[in-house]
Each structure stands twice: as structure tokens, then as C-alpha cells.
Amino acid sequence: MAQKIVAGNWKMNLQFEEGEALVNEILRGSRASDVAVMVFPTSLYVQSLSEQANGEITVGVQNFNANEKGAFTGEMSISQVESVGASIGLIGHSERRAIFHETDADLKLKVDTAVEKGFKFIFCCGEPLELREAGKEFNFVKTQLEASLFHLSADQLENGIIAYEPVWAIGTGKTASSQQAEEMHAEIRSWITERYSAQIADSVSILYGGSCNNKNAKELFACPNVDGGLIGGAALKAESFLEIINAF
Ligand code: PGA
């Protein structure tokens, strides 16, 4: 069975004290359950927040560099972020792809470095609006996965988590319907079954992201192939994030 996960991607939001207060409230408010809770603050806060979270919440980074060290001004390696408490990183968020021009090849390198280091990751995929409107969303997402993820061996893939985040739903308030999410998640699982095995497909968590909030999480999480959510805006307030966690 895939692990249930609710992860908050804070993006470039929250001052340090706000992040601390939010982690405090999440720690106080989440019911003991089988849901793994994760937050992805700016890397600047990782050390402090991971100490505060004390293993009850997983603290990760929104990005990392595929190189081990060297002249890469402004970048951070996996060993650096691990040394301050990060145990997981996002790879290929649509904002990294679109704004920072990260290519499938760049993301493949990050996946490989993460696997080599035993660093967990959430690999993000999802189609832009014009491809959904053209009925090409399945092909597009499959191509993204084949280009950067499906070269891994079965053991290596098990280290990863997949987040399906349709670009048109991110930060727009326009959520995929539970039917649209379930359809894509079921396809992703069937591709893993074809390429690997049904057992691997069942063990990889597939999260939905894109305007998932406290109003729609219950319906989305009730879908058999939706193992949780990667939450942006609704993860910035304890009340909505806690409701999402408790929506399972
Ligand atoms: P959103 O962002 O929930 O604000 O749409 C999700 C994401 O970008 O991961």
C-alpha cells in the first residue's frame, strides 16, 4: 500500500516567525494517523524547522542542484541540505520548469543524484491547459515521466513519490475534478505496472496538486489512486492545512 502523504509547498512565502508558528500549529493540531505530513519551506528555514518538527513532520527542500559541490553560485547540493535536516526534495515543480527553464534532462540528473544519495524526492509532472484542451494530457505526462523518471530501476523508483499537478490548476483556484485526477493517477499507476510491476505501482505514492484545499481534499483523497496532496496556497494557514491532513 502506498503511503498517504499531505505535503505543503510554501514556495517563496512566509517570514521565519510565521513558518515557526505554522509548524507549531501543525504539530499541535494534526491527529495521530497514518498520514505522513511534510513541509517544504524556503531552504533557509530547514535547519530550524526540522529541529522544531523533531521527526513528526518531514521537512524538505523545494529545489536542489544535481552537482555535489563547486562553483554554482546560489545553489545547494543534496549533502548540504541533508546536513541541516532536509530528508526529501521536490523535483520538477512546474514553476521550476516554466520560470527557471529546467528541462527534462536537468530533472533526470536531479533524479539520478537523489537516487545515488538515497535522498527521497517528489517528482512533479502535469500538463499545461492547451494540451488538456487538445486532449493530449495523458501523452504529455507519460512523456515527462519517461524522460526523467522511468529510466530508474524498480528499487530506485520506490525511493520516489510522484505528484500530478496540472499546470492549469496550480494557484488558479481551478481544481481538477476528482474524476480528472483519478483518471490521470490511474493511468500513471498503469504505466508503472507496465514498466515495472503491479507491486511497485501499488507502493509508489501518487499525490494530486493544484488548488487542492480544505473544501475539495476529502473528495480528491477518496479516489482510489490519489494517495494525498501537494498543497500550495492552502498550506500557508494552519487551519486549512490541518483540515486537509485530517481529510483522509
Ligand atoms: P496550489 O499549488 O495549491 O497553490 O495550487 C500547488 C503547488 O504548486 O504545488
PDB file of C-alpha atoms and ligand atoms in Angstrom:
ATOM      1  CA  MET A   1       0.000   0.000   0.000  1.00  0.00           C
ATOM      2  CA  ALA A   2       1.265   3.467  -0.891  1.00  0.00           C
ATOM      3  CA  GLN A   3       1.981   5.833   1.990  1.00  0.00           C
ATOM      4  CA  LYS A   4      -0.639   8.566   2.437  1.00  0.00           C
ATOM      5  CA  ILE A   5       1.012  11.974   2.323  1.00  0.00           C
ATOM      6  CA  VAL A   6      -0.024  15.589   2.747  1.00  0.00           C
ATOM      7  CA  ALA A   7       2.793  17.950   1.780  1.00  0.00           C
ATOM      8  CA  GLY A   8       2.834  21.745   1.977  1.00  0.00           C
ATOM      9  CA  ASN A   9       4.861  23.598  -0.634  1.00  0.00           C
ATOM     10  CA  TRP A  10       5.351  27.043   0.873  1.00  0.00           C
ATOM     11  CA  LYS A  11       7.076  28.387  -2.254  1.00  0.00           C
ATOM     12  CA  MET A  12       8.612  31.847  -1.586  1.00  0.00           C
ATOM     13  CA  ASN A  13       6.138  32.685   1.171  1.00  0.00           C
ATOM     14  CA  LEU A  14       6.181  33.204   4.952  1.00  0.00           C
ATOM     15  CA  GLN A  15       8.656  35.050   7.140  1.00  0.00           C
ATOM     16  CA  PHE A  16      10.673  32.920   9.529  1.00  0.00           C
ATOM     17  CA  GLU A  17       8.458  33.552  12.590  1.00  0.00           C
ATOM     18  CA  GLU A  18       5.385  32.745  10.525  1.00  0.00           C
ATOM     19  CA  GLY A  19       6.915  29.447   9.430  1.00  0.00           C
ATOM     20  CA  GLU A  20       7.774  28.578  13.027  1.00  0.00           C
ATOM     21  CA  ALA A  21       4.263  29.395  14.197  1.00  0.00           C
ATOM     22  CA  LEU A  22       2.757  27.330  11.383  1.00  0.00           C
ATOM     23  CA  VAL A  23       4.880  24.272  12.232  1.00  0.00           C
ATOM     24  CA  ASN A  24       3.872  24.680  15.866  1.00  0.00           C
ATOM     25  CA  GLU A  25       0.198  24.708  14.999  1.00  0.00           C
ATOM     26  CA  ILE A  26       0.537  21.723  12.668  1.00  0.00           C
ATOM     27  CA  LEU A  27       2.296  19.771  15.432  1.00  0.00           C
ATOM     28  CA  ARG A  28      -0.432  20.660  17.896  1.00  0.00           C
ATOM     29  CA  GLY A  29      -3.368  20.155  15.554  1.00  0.00           C
ATOM     30  CA  SER A  30      -2.748  17.053  13.474  1.00  0.00           C
ATOM     31  CA  ARG A  31      -4.360  13.940  14.815  1.00  0.00           C
ATOM     32  CA  ALA A  32      -2.124  10.936  15.170  1.00  0.00           C
ATOM     33  CA  SER A  33      -2.752   8.999  11.990  1.00  0.00           C
ATOM     34  CA  ASP A  34      -1.154   7.091   9.201  1.00  0.00           C
ATOM     35  CA  VAL A  35      -0.711  10.232   7.090  1.00  0.00           C
ATOM     36  CA  ALA A  36       2.861  11.466   6.599  1.00  0.00           C
ATOM     37  CA  VAL A  37       2.952  15.246   6.878  1.00  0.00           C
ATOM     38  CA  MET A  38       5.650  17.190   5.047  1.00  0.00           C
ATOM     39  CA  VAL A  39       6.524  20.851   4.638  1.00  0.00           C
ATOM     40  CA  PHE A  40       8.759  22.447   2.026  1.00  0.00           C
ATOM     41  CA  PRO A  41       9.774  25.896   3.306  1.00  0.00           C
ATOM     42  CA  THR A  42      12.495  28.075   1.831  1.00  0.00           C
ATOM     43  CA  SER A  43      15.770  26.221   2.422  1.00  0.00           C
ATOM     44  CA  LEU A  44      16.843  29.000   4.794  1.00  0.00           C
ATOM     45  CA  TYR A  45      14.402  27.701   7.409  1.00  0.00           C
ATOM     46  CA  VAL A  46      15.106  23.986   7.037  1.00  0.00           C
ATOM     47  CA  GLN A  47      17.554  23.606   9.903  1.00  0.00           C
ATOM     48  CA  SER A  48      15.450  25.379  12.451  1.00  0.00           C
ATOM     49  CA  LEU A  49      12.114  23.927  11.362  1.00  0.00           C
ATOM     50  CA  SER A  50      13.406  20.364  11.174  1.00  0.00           C
ATOM     51  CA  GLU A  51      14.698  20.669  14.749  1.00  0.00           C
ATOM     52  CA  GLN A  52      11.328  22.041  15.790  1.00  0.00           C
ATOM     53  CA  ALA A  53       9.428  19.307  13.911  1.00  0.00           C
ATOM     54  CA  ASN A  54      11.531  16.671  15.654  1.00  0.00           C
ATOM     55  CA  GLY A  55      10.725  13.976  13.120  1.00  0.00           C
ATOM     56  CA  GLU A  56       6.960  14.364  13.461  1.00  0.00           C
ATOM     57  CA  ILE A  57       6.793  16.423  10.292  1.00  0.00           C
ATOM     58  CA  THR A  58       9.201  15.788   7.437  1.00  0.00           C
ATOM     59  CA  VAL A  59      10.980  18.945   6.313  1.00  0.00           C
ATOM     60  CA  GLY A  60      12.156  19.098   2.713  1.00  0.00           C
ATOM     61  CA  VAL A  61      13.561  21.485   0.131  1.00  0.00           C
ATOM     62  CA  GLN A  62      11.816  22.915  -2.911  1.00  0.00           C
ATOM     63  CA  ASN A  63      14.880  22.521  -5.073  1.00  0.00           C
ATOM     64  CA  PHE A  64      18.500  21.325  -5.082  1.00  0.00           C
ATOM     65  CA  ASN A  65      21.387  21.177  -7.513  1.00  0.00           C
ATOM     66  CA  ALA A  66      22.397  17.901  -9.133  1.00  0.00           C
ATOM     67  CA  ASN A  67      26.101  18.569  -8.544  1.00  0.00           C
ATOM     68  CA  GLU A  68      27.883  17.550  -5.360  1.00  0.00           C
ATOM     69  CA  LYS A  69      29.836  20.819  -4.891  1.00  0.00           C
ATOM     70  CA  GLY A  70      31.705  23.514  -6.724  1.00  0.00           C
ATOM     71  CA  ALA A  71      31.270  26.834  -8.480  1.00  0.00           C
ATOM     72  CA  PHE A  72      27.477  27.025  -8.678  1.00  0.00           C
ATOM     73  CA  THR A  73      26.687  30.375  -7.083  1.00  0.00           C
ATOM     74  CA  GLY A  74      23.362  30.435  -5.304  1.00  0.00           C
ATOM     75  CA  GLU A  75      22.811  26.679  -5.465  1.00  0.00           C
ATOM     76  CA  MET A  76      22.627  23.919  -2.834  1.00  0.00           C
ATOM     77  CA  SER A  77      23.640  20.297  -3.063  1.00  0.00           C
ATOM     78  CA  ILE A  78      21.856  17.328  -1.552  1.00  0.00           C
ATOM     79  CA  SER A  79      24.598  16.743   1.007  1.00  0.00           C
ATOM     80  CA  GLN A  80      24.363  20.387   2.088  1.00  0.00           C
ATOM     81  CA  VAL A  81      20.610  20.357   2.581  1.00  0.00           C
ATOM     82  CA  GLU A  82      20.818  16.962   4.275  1.00  0.00           C
ATOM     83  CA  SER A  83      23.422  18.303   6.675  1.00  0.00           C
ATOM     84  CA  VAL A  84      20.844  20.764   8.047  1.00  0.00           C
ATOM     85  CA  GLY A  85      17.975  18.294   8.298  1.00  0.00           C
ATOM     86  CA  ALA A  86      16.253  18.044   4.924  1.00  0.00           C
ATOM     87  CA  SER A  87      15.358  14.487   4.027  1.00  0.00           C
ATOM     88  CA  ILE A  88      13.407  14.997   0.814  1.00  0.00           C
ATOM     89  CA  GLY A  89      13.279  17.394  -2.126  1.00  0.00           C
ATOM     90  CA  LEU A  90      10.841  18.429  -4.832  1.00  0.00           C
ATOM     91  CA  ILE A  91      11.971  17.784  -8.390  1.00  0.00           C
ATOM     92  CA  GLY A  92      10.423  19.369 -11.461  1.00  0.00           C
ATOM     93  CA  HIS A  93       7.745  21.582  -9.970  1.00  0.00           C
ATOM     94  CA  SER A  94       6.041  23.360 -12.872  1.00  0.00           C
ATOM     95  CA  GLU A  95       7.356  26.715 -11.619  1.00  0.00           C
ATOM     96  CA  ARG A  96      10.923  25.361 -11.808  1.00  0.00           C
ATOM     97  CA  ARG A  97      10.213  24.073 -15.300  1.00  0.00           C
ATOM     98  CA  ALA A  98       8.499  27.229 -16.575  1.00  0.00           C
ATOM     99  CA  ILE A  99      10.223  30.105 -14.771  1.00  0.00           C
ATOM    100  CA  PHE A 100      13.679  28.608 -14.302  1.00  0.00           C
ATOM    101  CA  HIS A 101      13.710  26.680 -17.581  1.00  0.00           C
ATOM    102  CA  GLU A 102      14.539  23.309 -16.055  1.00  0.00           C
ATOM    103  CA  THR A 103      14.419  20.710 -18.792  1.00  0.00           C
ATOM    104  CA  ASP A 104      13.531  17.021 -18.686  1.00  0.00           C
ATOM    105  CA  ALA A 105      17.272  16.306 -18.954  1.00  0.00           C
ATOM    106  CA  ASP A 106      18.053  18.576 -15.958  1.00  0.00           C
ATOM    107  CA  LEU A 107      15.381  16.818 -13.931  1.00  0.00           C
ATOM    108  CA  LYS A 108      16.697  13.401 -14.885  1.00  0.00           C
ATOM    109  CA  LEU A 109      20.099  14.427 -13.497  1.00  0.00           C
ATOM    110  CA  LYS A 110      18.468  15.515 -10.234  1.00  0.00           C
ATOM    111  CA  VAL A 111      16.569  12.243 -10.027  1.00  0.00           C
ATOM    112  CA  ASP A 112      19.802  10.318 -10.572  1.00  0.00           C
ATOM    113  CA  THR A 113      21.698  12.296  -7.941  1.00  0.00           C
ATOM    114  CA  ALA A 114      18.863  11.857  -5.440  1.00  0.00           C
ATOM    115  CA  VAL A 115      18.773   8.112  -6.039  1.00  0.00           C
ATOM    116  CA  GLU A 116      22.553   7.845  -5.780  1.00  0.00           C
ATOM    117  CA  LYS A 117      22.474   9.683  -2.439  1.00  0.00           C
ATOM    118  CA  GLY A 118      19.433   7.842  -1.106  1.00  0.00           C
ATOM    119  CA  PHE A 119      17.638  11.186  -0.882  1.00  0.00           C
ATOM    120  CA  LYS A 120      13.860  10.951  -1.185  1.00  0.00           C
ATOM    121  CA  PHE A 121      12.077  13.075  -3.759  1.00  0.00           C
ATOM    122  CA  ILE A 122       8.678  14.116  -5.036  1.00  0.00           C
ATOM    123  CA  PHE A 123       8.755  14.195  -8.810  1.00  0.00           C
ATOM    124  CA  CYS A 124       6.195  16.649 -10.208  1.00  0.00           C
ATOM    125  CA  CYS A 125       4.506  16.291 -13.573  1.00  0.00           C
ATOM    126  CA  GLY A 126       1.441  17.783 -15.218  1.00  0.00           C
ATOM    127  CA  GLU A 127       0.142  19.245 -18.437  1.00  0.00           C
ATOM    128  CA  PRO A 128      -0.486  22.879 -19.400  1.00  0.00           C
ATOM    129  CA  LEU A 129      -4.006  23.978 -20.317  1.00  0.00           C
ATOM    130  CA  GLU A 130      -3.571  23.917 -24.098  1.00  0.00           C
ATOM    131  CA  LEU A 131      -2.561  20.253 -24.013  1.00  0.00           C
ATOM    132  CA  ARG A 132      -5.546  19.298 -21.891  1.00  0.00           C
ATOM    133  CA  GLU A 133      -7.808  21.201 -24.249  1.00  0.00           C
ATOM    134  CA  ALA A 134      -6.236  19.354 -27.157  1.00  0.00           C
ATOM    135  CA  GLY A 135      -6.869  16.021 -25.399  1.00  0.00           C
ATOM    136  CA  LYS A 136      -3.132  15.323 -25.143  1.00  0.00           C
ATOM    137  CA  GLU A 137      -2.724  15.338 -21.366  1.00  0.00           C
ATOM    138  CA  PHE A 138      -2.002  11.621 -20.986  1.00  0.00           C
ATOM    139  CA  ASN A 139       0.669  11.590 -23.694  1.00  0.00           C
ATOM    140  CA  PHE A 140       2.292  14.682 -22.269  1.00  0.00           C
ATOM    141  CA  VAL A 141       2.510  13.407 -18.701  1.00  0.00           C
ATOM    142  CA  LYS A 142       3.732   9.997 -19.869  1.00  0.00           C
ATOM    143  CA  THR A 143       6.475  11.703 -21.870  1.00  0.00           C
ATOM    144  CA  GLN A 144       7.546  13.721 -18.806  1.00  0.00           C
ATOM    145  CA  LEU A 145       7.774  10.552 -16.717  1.00  0.00           C
ATOM    146  CA  GLU A 146       9.589   8.610 -19.409  1.00  0.00           C
ATOM    147  CA  ALA A 147      12.062  11.443 -19.951  1.00  0.00           C
ATOM    148  CA  SER A 148      13.146  11.920 -16.337  1.00  0.00           C
ATOM    149  CA  LEU A 149      11.916   9.086 -14.120  1.00  0.00           C
ATOM    150  CA  PHE A 150      11.146   5.787 -15.788  1.00  0.00           C
ATOM    151  CA  HIS A 151      14.803   5.026 -16.552  1.00  0.00           C
ATOM    152  CA  LEU A 152      15.171   4.107 -12.864  1.00  0.00           C
ATOM    153  CA  SER A 153      15.246   0.517 -11.706  1.00  0.00           C
ATOM    154  CA  ALA A 154      12.321  -0.768  -9.644  1.00  0.00           C
ATOM    155  CA  ASP A 155      14.250  -0.423  -6.372  1.00  0.00           C
ATOM    156  CA  GLN A 156      15.226   3.115  -7.252  1.00  0.00           C
ATOM    157  CA  LEU A 157      11.717   4.156  -8.237  1.00  0.00           C
ATOM    158  CA  GLU A 158      10.454   3.028  -4.849  1.00  0.00           C
ATOM    159  CA  ASN A 159      12.533   5.845  -3.346  1.00  0.00           C
ATOM    160  CA  GLY A 160      10.354   8.378  -5.105  1.00  0.00           C
ATOM    161  CA  ILE A 161       6.914   9.902  -4.862  1.00  0.00           C
ATOM    162  CA  ILE A 162       5.014  11.269  -7.853  1.00  0.00           C
ATOM    163  CA  ALA A 163       2.886  14.414  -7.765  1.00  0.00           C
ATOM    164  CA  TYR A 164       0.449  15.009 -10.596  1.00  0.00           C
ATOM    165  CA  GLU A 165      -0.076  18.752 -10.801  1.00  0.00           C
ATOM    166  CA  PRO A 166      -1.927  20.007 -13.877  1.00  0.00           C
ATOM    167  CA  VAL A 167      -0.363  23.393 -14.615  1.00  0.00           C
ATOM    168  CA  TRP A 168      -3.768  24.989 -15.234  1.00  0.00           C
ATOM    169  CA  ALA A 169      -4.831  24.105 -11.680  1.00  0.00           C
ATOM    170  CA  ILE A 170      -1.786  25.482  -9.836  1.00  0.00           C
ATOM    171  CA  GLY A 171      -2.510  28.678  -7.951  1.00  0.00           C
ATOM    172  CA  THR A 172      -5.581  29.322 -10.101  1.00  0.00           C
ATOM    173  CA  GLY A 173      -8.357  28.152  -7.802  1.00  0.00           C
ATOM    174  CA  LYS A 174      -9.379  25.795 -10.629  1.00  0.00           C
ATOM    175  CA  THR A 175      -9.003  22.278  -9.236  1.00  0.00           C
ATOM    176  CA  ALA A 176      -9.048  19.192 -11.387  1.00  0.00           C
ATOM    177  CA  SER A 177     -12.277  17.355 -10.707  1.00  0.00           C
ATOM    178  CA  SER A 178     -11.865  14.214  -8.683  1.00  0.00           C
ATOM    179  CA  GLN A 179     -12.669  12.294 -11.868  1.00  0.00           C
ATOM    180  CA  GLN A 180      -9.920  14.056 -13.832  1.00  0.00           C
ATOM    181  CA  ALA A 181      -7.434  13.470 -11.012  1.00  0.00           C
ATOM    182  CA  GLU A 182      -8.399   9.817 -10.600  1.00  0.00           C
ATOM    183  CA  GLU A 183      -8.166   9.174 -14.351  1.00  0.00           C
ATOM    184  CA  MET A 184      -4.646  10.545 -14.579  1.00  0.00           C
ATOM    185  CA  HIS A 185      -3.495   8.850 -11.368  1.00  0.00           C
ATOM    186  CA  ALA A 186      -4.865   5.512 -12.588  1.00  0.00           C
ATOM    187  CA  GLU A 187      -3.009   5.984 -15.895  1.00  0.00           C
ATOM    188  CA  ILE A 188       0.251   6.797 -14.081  1.00  0.00           C
ATOM    189  CA  ARG A 189      -0.160   3.668 -11.985  1.00  0.00           C
ATOM    190  CA  SER A 190      -0.839   1.586 -15.073  1.00  0.00           C
ATOM    191  CA  TRP A 191       2.347   2.912 -16.742  1.00  0.00           C
ATOM    192  CA  ILE A 192       4.334   1.924 -13.641  1.00  0.00           C
ATOM    193  CA  THR A 193       2.718  -1.518 -13.774  1.00  0.00           C
ATOM    194  CA  GLU A 194       3.669  -1.902 -17.455  1.00  0.00           C
ATOM    195  CA  ARG A 195       7.230  -0.693 -16.975  1.00  0.00           C
ATOM    196  CA  TYR A 196       7.881  -2.263 -13.539  1.00  0.00           C
ATOM    197  CA  SER A 197       5.220  -4.349 -11.810  1.00  0.00           C
ATOM    198  CA  ALA A 198       1.852  -4.077 -10.111  1.00  0.00           C
ATOM    199  CA  GLN A 199       3.588  -4.414  -6.775  1.00  0.00           C
ATOM    200  CA  ILE A 200       5.849  -1.402  -7.431  1.00  0.00           C
ATOM    201  CA  ALA A 201       2.890   0.547  -8.828  1.00  0.00           C
ATOM    202  CA  ASP A 202       0.948  -0.064  -5.621  1.00  0.00           C
ATOM    203  CA  SER A 203       3.832   1.028  -3.429  1.00  0.00           C
ATOM    204  CA  VAL A 204       4.551   4.405  -5.081  1.00  0.00           C
ATOM    205  CA  SER A 205       2.537   7.294  -3.638  1.00  0.00           C
ATOM    206  CA  ILE A 206       0.876   9.467  -6.270  1.00  0.00           C
ATOM    207  CA  LEU A 207      -0.179  12.868  -4.928  1.00  0.00           C
ATOM    208  CA  TYR A 208      -2.514  15.383  -6.508  1.00  0.00           C
ATOM    209  CA  GLY A 209      -1.579  19.080  -6.569  1.00  0.00           C
ATOM    210  CA  GLY A 210      -3.261  22.171  -7.963  1.00  0.00           C
ATOM    211  CA  SER A 211      -5.706  24.239  -5.905  1.00  0.00           C
ATOM    212  CA  CYS A 212      -6.286  21.355  -3.535  1.00  0.00           C
ATOM    213  CA  ASN A 213      -7.811  22.863  -0.406  1.00  0.00           C
ATOM    214  CA  ASN A 214      -9.854  22.141   2.706  1.00  0.00           C
ATOM    215  CA  LYS A 215     -13.071  22.168   0.657  1.00  0.00           C
ATOM    216  CA  ASN A 216     -12.120  19.643  -2.018  1.00  0.00           C
ATOM    217  CA  ALA A 217      -9.465  17.469  -0.324  1.00  0.00           C
ATOM    218  CA  LYS A 218     -11.921  14.928   1.047  1.00  0.00           C
ATOM    219  CA  GLU A 219     -13.387  14.151  -2.360  1.00  0.00           C
ATOM    220  CA  LEU A 220      -9.975  14.049  -4.059  1.00  0.00           C
ATOM    221  CA  PHE A 221      -8.447  11.834  -1.351  1.00  0.00           C
ATOM    222  CA  ALA A 222     -11.397   9.452  -1.580  1.00  0.00           C
ATOM    223  CA  CYS A 223     -10.272   8.494  -5.110  1.00  0.00           C
ATOM    224  CA  PRO A 224      -8.650   5.055  -5.028  1.00  0.00           C
ATOM    225  CA  ASN A 225      -5.495   6.198  -6.845  1.00  0.00           C
ATOM    226  CA  VAL A 226      -4.989   9.517  -5.049  1.00  0.00           C
ATOM    227  CA  ASP A 227      -2.603   8.962  -2.139  1.00  0.00           C
ATOM    228  CA  GLY A 228      -2.561  12.520  -0.880  1.00  0.00           C
ATOM    229  CA  GLY A 229      -1.778  16.061  -1.935  1.00  0.00           C
ATOM    230  CA  LEU A 230       0.938  18.569  -2.651  1.00  0.00           C
ATOM    231  CA  ILE A 231      -0.598  21.776  -1.385  1.00  0.00           C
ATOM    232  CA  GLY A 232       0.453  25.347  -2.171  1.00  0.00           C
ATOM    233  CA  GLY A 233      -1.771  28.232  -1.079  1.00  0.00           C
ATOM    234  CA  ALA A 234      -3.892  26.221   1.356  1.00  0.00           C
ATOM    235  CA  ALA A 235      -0.738  25.010   3.159  1.00  0.00           C
ATOM    236  CA  LEU A 236       0.134  28.513   4.353  1.00  0.00           C
ATOM    237  CA  LYS A 237      -2.587  28.631   7.018  1.00  0.00           C
ATOM    238  CA  ALA A 238      -2.690  26.079   9.832  1.00  0.00           C
ATOM    239  CA  GLU A 239      -6.458  25.809   9.798  1.00  0.00           C
ATOM    240  CA  SER A 240      -6.809  24.849   6.138  1.00  0.00           C
ATOM    241  CA  PHE A 241      -3.683  22.669   6.104  1.00  0.00           C
ATOM    242  CA  LEU A 242      -4.867  20.752   9.171  1.00  0.00           C
ATOM    243  CA  GLU A 243      -8.291  20.224   7.631  1.00  0.00           C
ATOM    244  CA  ILE A 244      -6.583  18.809   4.546  1.00  0.00           C
ATOM    245  CA  ILE A 245      -4.436  16.468   6.666  1.00  0.00           C
ATOM    246  CA  ASN A 246      -7.500  15.348   8.538  1.00  0.00           C
ATOM    247  CA  ALA A 247      -9.491  14.902   5.305  1.00  0.00           C
ATOM    248  CA  PHE A 248      -8.281  11.303   4.958  1.00  0.00           C
TER     249      PHE A 248
HETATM  250  P1  PGA B   1      -1.627  25.472  -5.187  1.00  0.00           P
HETATM  251  O1  PGA B   1      -0.122  24.998  -5.532  1.00  0.00           O
HETATM  252  O2  PGA B   1      -2.160  24.504  -4.187  1.00  0.00           O
HETATM  253  O3  PGA B   1      -1.482  26.867  -4.649  1.00  0.00           O
HETATM  254  O4  PGA B   1      -2.390  25.423  -6.475  1.00  0.00           O
HETATM  255  C1  PGA B   1       0.206  23.654  -5.608  1.00  0.00           C
HETATM  256  C2  PGA B   1       1.654  23.505  -5.985  1.00  0.00           C
HETATM  257  O5  PGA B   1       2.182  24.342  -6.715  1.00  0.00           O
HETATM  258  O6  PGA B   1       2.321  22.545  -5.550  1.00  0.00           O
END
